[in-house]
Amino acid sequence: MDRRDLLFMLGANEFAAFEIQLYLDAHADDAEAVALFNEYHKAYENLRDQYESLYGPITSKSAANGGWQWISDPWPWERSAN
Amino acid sequence: MDFRPVAVGKERELMFHYEKKLQYPVNIKTPNPKLAQVVITQYGGPDGELGASLRYLSQRYAMPYPELKALLTDIGVEELGHFEMIGAIVYQLTRNLSVDEIKKNGFDTYFVDHTTGIYAVAASGTPYSASTYASKGDVITDLHEDLAAEQKARTTYDNILRLSDDPDVNDAIKFLRQREIIHYQRFGEGLRLTLDKLDSKNFYAFNPSFDNTNIR
């Protein structure tokens, strides 16, 4: 998977988890939905870790591995980041 | 970018965090200052993303039920991610412009004050104002405001799509438009949930955001 595809996949899983989060806000005892949220969230975290190990940090928590790469270009509003 | 108050909470504190990516990608090949002047209305205009975010993040304090506190927080935070996407669209639409292009496309009136910096204005040039939203401190009223807000945003995106023939811009705009429709449905559920908790013989008997709240 190239960088763009990996970024898109992690974003897709993150988005799926977030959509379920919004649903759960009004349906807090839907255990099935909670399980689904955890599944997508876990998938997102794995893909994010994979992305970060290859292309640098997207969260400041992971930005301290070997130099402060948090500042590195490109930033998300720039074409090359998308 | 994704501002997310973390539900799991073991790795990060519960505050605002910034994820260094857009919620949905924005990659625009062709600069277009005329289109930028229209799209910017969703950055600083009356029905734009900044207003949406401030509305929901402000209204959440008066919400009487945890479901609504969560919903307004989560949607309010998502809107900041959309605010960022619109900023990215306007940024990319105003790259590498010649002064001639700026003059020919009527972008000179924005350019003179902001160059190609990003500033929260409506398409009309009116700077962002909090008077474009209400935070009424009444749960039924505020939820109705939110339903209307999402439709106003959706109409604005419809109008942008009429005015734009750039497929890169339209792709991002269609995502944002779809989100407004989903938010509308979520607020609808919030309203139903609220009315279910109240007396169906008189929903307005008291204001759950104000009356009987001295415990909190």
Short mmCIF file of C-alpha atoms in Angstrom, two decimals:
data_model
loop_
_atom_site.label_atom_id
_atom_site.label_comp_id
_atom_site.label_asym_id
_atom_site.label_seq_id
_atom_site.Cartn_x
_atom_site.Cartn_y
_atom_site.Cartn_z
CA MET A 1 0.00 0.00 0.00
CA ASP A 2 1.47 3.40 -0.86
CA ARG A 3 1.47 6.31 1.58
CA ARG A 4 -1.73 7.87 0.31
CA ASP A 5 -3.64 4.59 0.45
CA LEU A 6 -2.38 3.85 3.96
CA LEU A 7 -3.38 7.35 5.11
CA PHE A 8 -6.80 6.90 3.53
CA MET A 9 -7.30 3.46 5.16
CA LEU A 10 -6.40 4.70 8.61
CA GLY A 11 -8.72 7.67 8.03
CA ALA A 12 -11.52 5.39 6.89
CA ASN A 13 -11.32 3.24 10.04
CA GLU A 14 -11.00 6.30 12.23
CA PHE A 15 -14.08 7.74 10.54
CA ALA A 16 -16.09 4.52 10.96
CA ALA A 17 -15.26 4.48 14.67
CA PHE A 18 -16.24 8.13 14.98
CA GLU A 19 -19.57 7.58 13.23
CA ILE A 20 -20.34 4.83 15.73
CA GLN A 21 -19.26 7.16 18.53
CA LEU A 22 -21.91 9.69 17.44
CA TYR A 23 -24.52 6.93 17.33
CA LEU A 24 -23.48 5.67 20.77
CA ASP A 25 -23.87 9.14 22.29
CA ALA A 26 -27.64 8.70 21.98
CA HIS A 27 -27.70 4.88 22.29
CA ALA A 28 -25.23 4.21 25.07
CA ASP A 29 -26.41 0.68 25.92
CA ASP A 30 -26.02 -0.77 22.45
CA ALA A 31 -23.36 -3.36 23.35
CA GLU A 32 -23.06 -4.52 19.77
CA ALA A 33 -22.24 -1.00 18.63
CA VAL A 34 -19.66 -0.61 21.40
CA ALA A 35 -17.97 -3.80 20.19
CA LEU A 36 -18.01 -2.49 16.64
CA PHE A 37 -16.54 0.82 17.81
CA ASN A 38 -13.67 -1.01 19.51
CA GLU A 39 -13.05 -3.06 16.40
CA TYR A 40 -12.77 -0.05 14.10
CA HIS A 41 -10.82 1.95 16.66
CA LYS A 42 -8.31 -0.87 17.04
CA ALA A 43 -7.95 -1.19 13.26
CA TYR A 44 -7.40 2.57 13.07
CA GLU A 45 -4.74 2.44 15.80
CA ASN A 46 -2.85 -0.37 14.07
CA LEU A 47 -2.89 1.41 10.73
CA ARG A 48 -1.92 4.66 12.39
CA ASP A 49 1.06 3.02 14.12
CA GLN A 50 2.06 1.50 10.80
CA TYR A 51 1.77 4.86 9.05
CA GLU A 52 3.74 6.64 11.74
CA SER A 53 6.57 4.12 11.68
CA LEU A 54 6.95 4.68 7.93
CA TYR A 55 6.12 8.35 7.45
CA GLY A 56 6.52 10.08 10.77
CA PRO A 57 4.19 11.16 13.57
CA ILE A 58 0.65 12.38 13.17
CA THR A 59 0.11 12.65 16.93
CA SER A 60 2.43 14.49 19.31
CA LYS A 61 2.54 11.44 21.57
CA SER A 62 4.49 9.53 18.95
CA ALA A 63 6.49 12.52 17.89
CA ALA A 64 9.34 12.05 20.33
CA ASN A 65 10.86 9.00 18.66
CA GLY A 66 14.29 10.07 17.43
CA GLY A 67 14.18 13.84 17.17
CA TRP A 68 11.17 16.16 17.25
CA GLN A 69 9.63 15.18 13.92
CA TRP A 70 6.30 16.69 14.88
CA ILE A 71 7.23 19.91 13.11
CA SER A 72 8.15 18.22 9.83
CA ASP A 73 6.55 19.16 6.54
CA PRO A 74 4.14 18.69 4.94
CA TRP A 75 1.28 19.91 7.13
CA PRO A 76 -2.23 18.66 6.45
CA TRP A 77 -3.49 21.67 4.45
CA GLU A 78 -0.70 21.24 1.89
CA ARG A 79 -1.39 19.17 -1.22
CA SER A 80 1.53 16.80 -0.70
CA ALA A 81 0.09 15.68 2.65
CA ASN A 82 -3.11 14.43 1.02
CA MET B 1 -7.05 16.50 11.62
CA ASP B 2 -9.20 14.94 14.20
CA PHE B 3 -9.91 16.59 17.51
CA ARG B 4 -11.24 13.75 19.62
CA PRO B 5 -11.83 13.72 23.35
CA VAL B 6 -10.64 10.18 23.93
CA ALA B 7 -13.25 7.70 25.15
CA VAL B 8 -10.70 5.06 26.14
CA GLY B 9 -8.46 7.54 27.94
CA LYS B 10 -5.51 5.40 28.82
CA GLU B 11 -2.98 7.01 26.54
CA ARG B 12 -4.01 10.62 26.47
CA GLU B 13 -5.61 13.13 28.80
CA LEU B 14 -9.19 14.22 28.10
CA MET B 15 -8.72 17.60 26.43
CA PHE B 16 -8.38 18.79 22.88
CA HIS B 17 -5.76 17.02 20.80
CA TYR B 18 -4.65 17.59 17.28
CA GLU B 19 -4.12 14.81 14.81
CA LYS B 20 -1.94 15.87 11.95
CA LYS B 21 -4.21 14.87 9.08
CA LEU B 22 -7.41 16.12 7.52
CA GLN B 23 -10.61 14.22 8.27
CA TYR B 24 -11.00 13.80 4.50
CA PRO B 25 -8.25 14.53 1.95
CA VAL B 26 -8.07 17.83 0.10
CA ASN B 27 -5.84 17.87 -2.98
CA ILE B 28 -6.68 20.58 -5.49
CA LYS B 29 -4.77 20.71 -8.76
CA THR B 30 -6.04 24.01 -10.14
CA PRO B 31 -5.87 27.31 -8.24
CA ASN B 32 -9.04 29.39 -8.59
CA PRO B 33 -9.32 32.60 -6.57
CA LYS B 34 -12.89 33.24 -7.70
CA LEU B 35 -14.01 29.91 -6.30
CA ALA B 36 -11.98 30.55 -3.14
CA GLN B 37 -14.08 33.65 -2.48
CA VAL B 38 -17.20 31.51 -2.51
CA VAL B 39 -15.87 28.53 -0.54
CA ILE B 40 -14.48 30.80 2.17
CA THR B 41 -18.05 31.40 3.30
CA GLN B 42 -17.95 27.99 4.98
CA TYR B 43 -14.89 29.16 6.90
CA GLY B 44 -16.21 32.46 8.29
CA GLY B 45 -19.75 32.84 7.00
CA PRO B 46 -23.11 32.67 8.77
CA ASP B 47 -23.67 28.95 8.16
CA GLY B 48 -20.07 27.86 8.11
CA GLU B 49 -18.01 25.40 10.08
CA LEU B 50 -16.55 27.83 12.61
CA GLY B 51 -20.03 28.98 13.56
CA ALA B 52 -21.23 25.40 13.81
CA SER B 53 -18.38 24.47 16.10
CA LEU B 54 -18.84 27.48 18.40
CA ARG B 55 -22.59 26.93 18.50
CA TYR B 56 -22.37 23.30 19.60
CA LEU B 57 -19.39 23.71 21.93
CA SER B 58 -21.16 26.65 23.57
CA GLN B 59 -24.61 25.05 23.82
CA ARG B 60 -23.27 21.90 25.46
CA TYR B 61 -22.94 23.56 28.88
CA ALA B 62 -26.69 24.03 29.13
CA MET B 63 -27.54 20.49 28.12
CA PRO B 64 -29.37 18.63 30.91
CA TYR B 65 -28.70 15.06 29.73
CA PRO B 66 -25.34 13.30 29.27
CA GLU B 67 -26.32 12.03 25.83
CA LEU B 68 -26.65 15.61 24.63
CA LYS B 69 -23.48 16.82 26.37
CA ALA B 70 -21.63 14.10 24.50
CA LEU B 71 -23.36 14.69 21.17
CA LEU B 72 -22.78 18.45 21.16
CA THR B 73 -19.16 18.02 22.25
CA ASP B 74 -18.43 15.37 19.62
CA ILE B 75 -20.14 17.17 16.76
CA GLY B 76 -18.67 20.52 17.84
CA VAL B 77 -15.22 19.00 17.72
CA GLU B 78 -15.82 17.37 14.33
CA GLU B 79 -16.80 20.79 12.98
CA LEU B 80 -13.34 22.10 13.86
CA GLY B 81 -11.97 19.40 11.58
CA HIS B 82 -14.28 20.67 8.86
CA PHE B 83 -13.17 24.25 9.56
CA GLU B 84 -9.67 23.00 8.87
CA MET B 85 -10.72 21.32 5.62
CA ILE B 86 -12.29 24.54 4.32
CA GLY B 87 -9.12 26.39 5.27
CA ALA B 88 -7.14 23.82 3.28
CA ILE B 89 -9.43 24.23 0.25
CA VAL B 90 -9.10 28.02 0.26
CA TYR B 91 -5.34 27.72 0.85
CA GLN B 92 -4.89 25.40 -2.13
CA LEU B 93 -7.20 27.46 -4.38
CA THR B 94 -5.01 30.54 -3.78
CA ARG B 95 -1.56 29.08 -4.46
CA ASN B 96 0.78 30.57 -7.09
CA LEU B 97 -1.47 33.42 -8.16
CA SER B 98 -0.27 36.26 -10.34
CA VAL B 99 -1.40 39.80 -9.53
CA ASP B 100 -3.20 39.79 -12.86
CA GLU B 101 -5.23 36.71 -11.90
CA ILE B 102 -6.00 38.32 -8.55
CA LYS B 103 -7.30 41.49 -10.21
CA LYS B 104 -9.21 39.72 -13.00
CA ASN B 105 -11.10 37.43 -10.59
CA GLY B 106 -12.29 40.01 -8.10
CA PHE B 107 -10.00 38.59 -5.46
CA ASP B 108 -8.33 41.98 -4.99
CA THR B 109 -10.71 43.06 -2.22
CA TYR B 110 -9.74 40.08 -0.05
CA PHE B 111 -6.09 40.18 -1.13
CA VAL B 112 -5.55 43.80 -0.10
CA ASP B 113 -6.39 43.01 3.54
CA HIS B 114 -5.17 39.42 3.82
CA THR B 115 -2.89 38.69 0.85
CA THR B 116 -3.40 34.91 0.51
CA GLY B 117 -3.62 34.42 4.24
CA ILE B 118 -6.71 32.74 5.64
CA TYR B 119 -9.21 34.87 7.56
CA ALA B 120 -12.72 34.10 8.77
CA VAL B 121 -15.06 36.01 6.49
CA ALA B 122 -18.24 35.24 4.61
CA ALA B 123 -18.33 35.33 0.79
CA SER B 124 -19.71 38.87 1.20
CA GLY B 125 -16.55 39.93 3.03
CA THR B 126 -18.34 40.28 6.39
CA PRO B 127 -16.04 39.00 9.13
CA TYR B 128 -17.21 36.09 11.25
CA SER B 129 -19.59 37.06 14.01
CA ALA B 130 -21.06 35.17 16.95
CA SER B 131 -24.41 36.79 16.11
CA THR B 132 -24.73 34.14 13.43
CA TYR B 133 -25.61 31.54 16.04
CA ALA B 134 -27.73 31.26 19.16
CA SER B 135 -27.05 29.58 22.46
CA LYS B 136 -30.37 30.02 24.18
CA GLY B 137 -29.89 27.95 27.32
CA ASP B 138 -33.06 25.97 26.66
CA VAL B 139 -32.58 22.42 25.46
CA ILE B 140 -35.61 22.26 23.14
CA THR B 141 -34.78 25.64 21.60
CA ASP B 142 -31.09 24.89 21.18
CA LEU B 143 -31.74 21.55 19.47
CA HIS B 144 -34.09 23.23 17.00
CA GLU B 145 -31.37 25.79 16.30
CA ASP B 146 -29.00 22.92 15.59
CA LEU B 147 -31.40 21.18 13.20
CA ALA B 148 -31.80 24.42 11.28
CA ALA B 149 -28.06 25.07 11.32
CA GLU B 150 -27.30 21.75 9.67
CA GLN B 151 -29.85 22.41 6.93
CA LYS B 152 -28.46 25.89 6.33
CA ALA B 153 -25.00 24.42 5.98
CA ARG B 154 -26.32 21.74 3.62
CA THR B 155 -28.00 24.36 1.43
CA THR B 156 -24.79 26.38 1.35
CA TYR B 157 -22.87 23.31 0.19
CA ASP B 158 -25.54 22.70 -2.46
CA ASN B 159 -24.97 26.26 -3.64
CA ILE B 160 -21.20 25.83 -3.70
CA LEU B 161 -21.64 22.72 -5.86
CA ARG B 162 -23.78 24.76 -8.29
CA LEU B 163 -21.04 27.37 -8.55
CA SER B 164 -18.07 25.00 -8.85
CA ASP B 165 -17.03 22.76 -11.70
CA ASP B 166 -13.76 21.65 -10.15
CA PRO B 167 -13.91 17.91 -9.36
CA ASP B 168 -11.20 18.11 -6.67
CA VAL B 169 -13.09 20.81 -4.78
CA ASN B 170 -16.42 19.08 -5.30
CA ASP B 171 -15.13 15.82 -3.87
CA ALA B 172 -14.26 17.42 -0.53
CA ILE B 173 -17.44 19.54 -0.56
CA LYS B 174 -19.64 16.50 -1.12
CA PHE B 175 -18.09 14.83 1.94
CA LEU B 176 -18.75 17.92 4.06
CA ARG B 177 -22.31 18.17 2.72
CA GLN B 178 -23.03 14.57 3.64
CA ARG B 179 -21.78 15.18 7.18
CA GLU B 180 -24.33 17.97 7.62
CA ILE B 181 -27.12 15.57 6.74
CA ILE B 182 -25.85 13.00 9.25
CA HIS B 183 -25.55 15.65 11.98
CA TYR B 184 -29.12 16.70 11.27
CA GLN B 185 -30.25 13.13 11.90
CA ARG B 186 -28.24 12.93 15.12
CA PHE B 187 -29.76 16.15 16.44
CA GLY B 188 -33.17 14.78 15.47
CA GLU B 189 -32.49 11.77 17.67
CA GLY B 190 -31.35 14.11 20.43
CA LEU B 191 -34.62 16.02 20.23
CA ARG B 192 -36.68 12.84 20.29
CA LEU B 193 -34.69 11.60 23.28
CA THR B 194 -35.37 14.93 25.03
CA LEU B 195 -39.10 14.94 24.37
CA ASP B 196 -39.32 11.35 25.58
CA LYS B 197 -37.95 12.48 28.92
CA LEU B 198 -40.49 15.31 29.25
CA ASP B 199 -44.21 15.40 29.93
CA SER B 200 -45.97 14.85 26.62
CA LYS B 201 -48.97 16.82 27.93
CA ASN B 202 -46.72 19.88 28.28
CA PHE B 203 -43.17 19.86 26.91
CA TYR B 204 -42.72 23.46 27.97
CA ALA B 205 -43.75 23.01 31.61
CA PHE B 206 -40.22 23.88 32.66
CA ASN B 207 -36.79 24.44 31.10
CA PRO B 208 -34.62 21.39 31.84
CA SER B 209 -31.53 23.51 31.14
CA PHE B 210 -32.36 25.95 33.92
CA ASP B 211 -35.01 24.73 36.32
CA ASN B 212 -34.15 22.16 39.01
CA THR B 213 -30.45 22.32 38.19
CA ASN B 214 -29.02 23.73 41.43
CA ILE B 215 -27.56 20.32 42.28
CA ARG B 216 -25.09 20.64 39.40
#
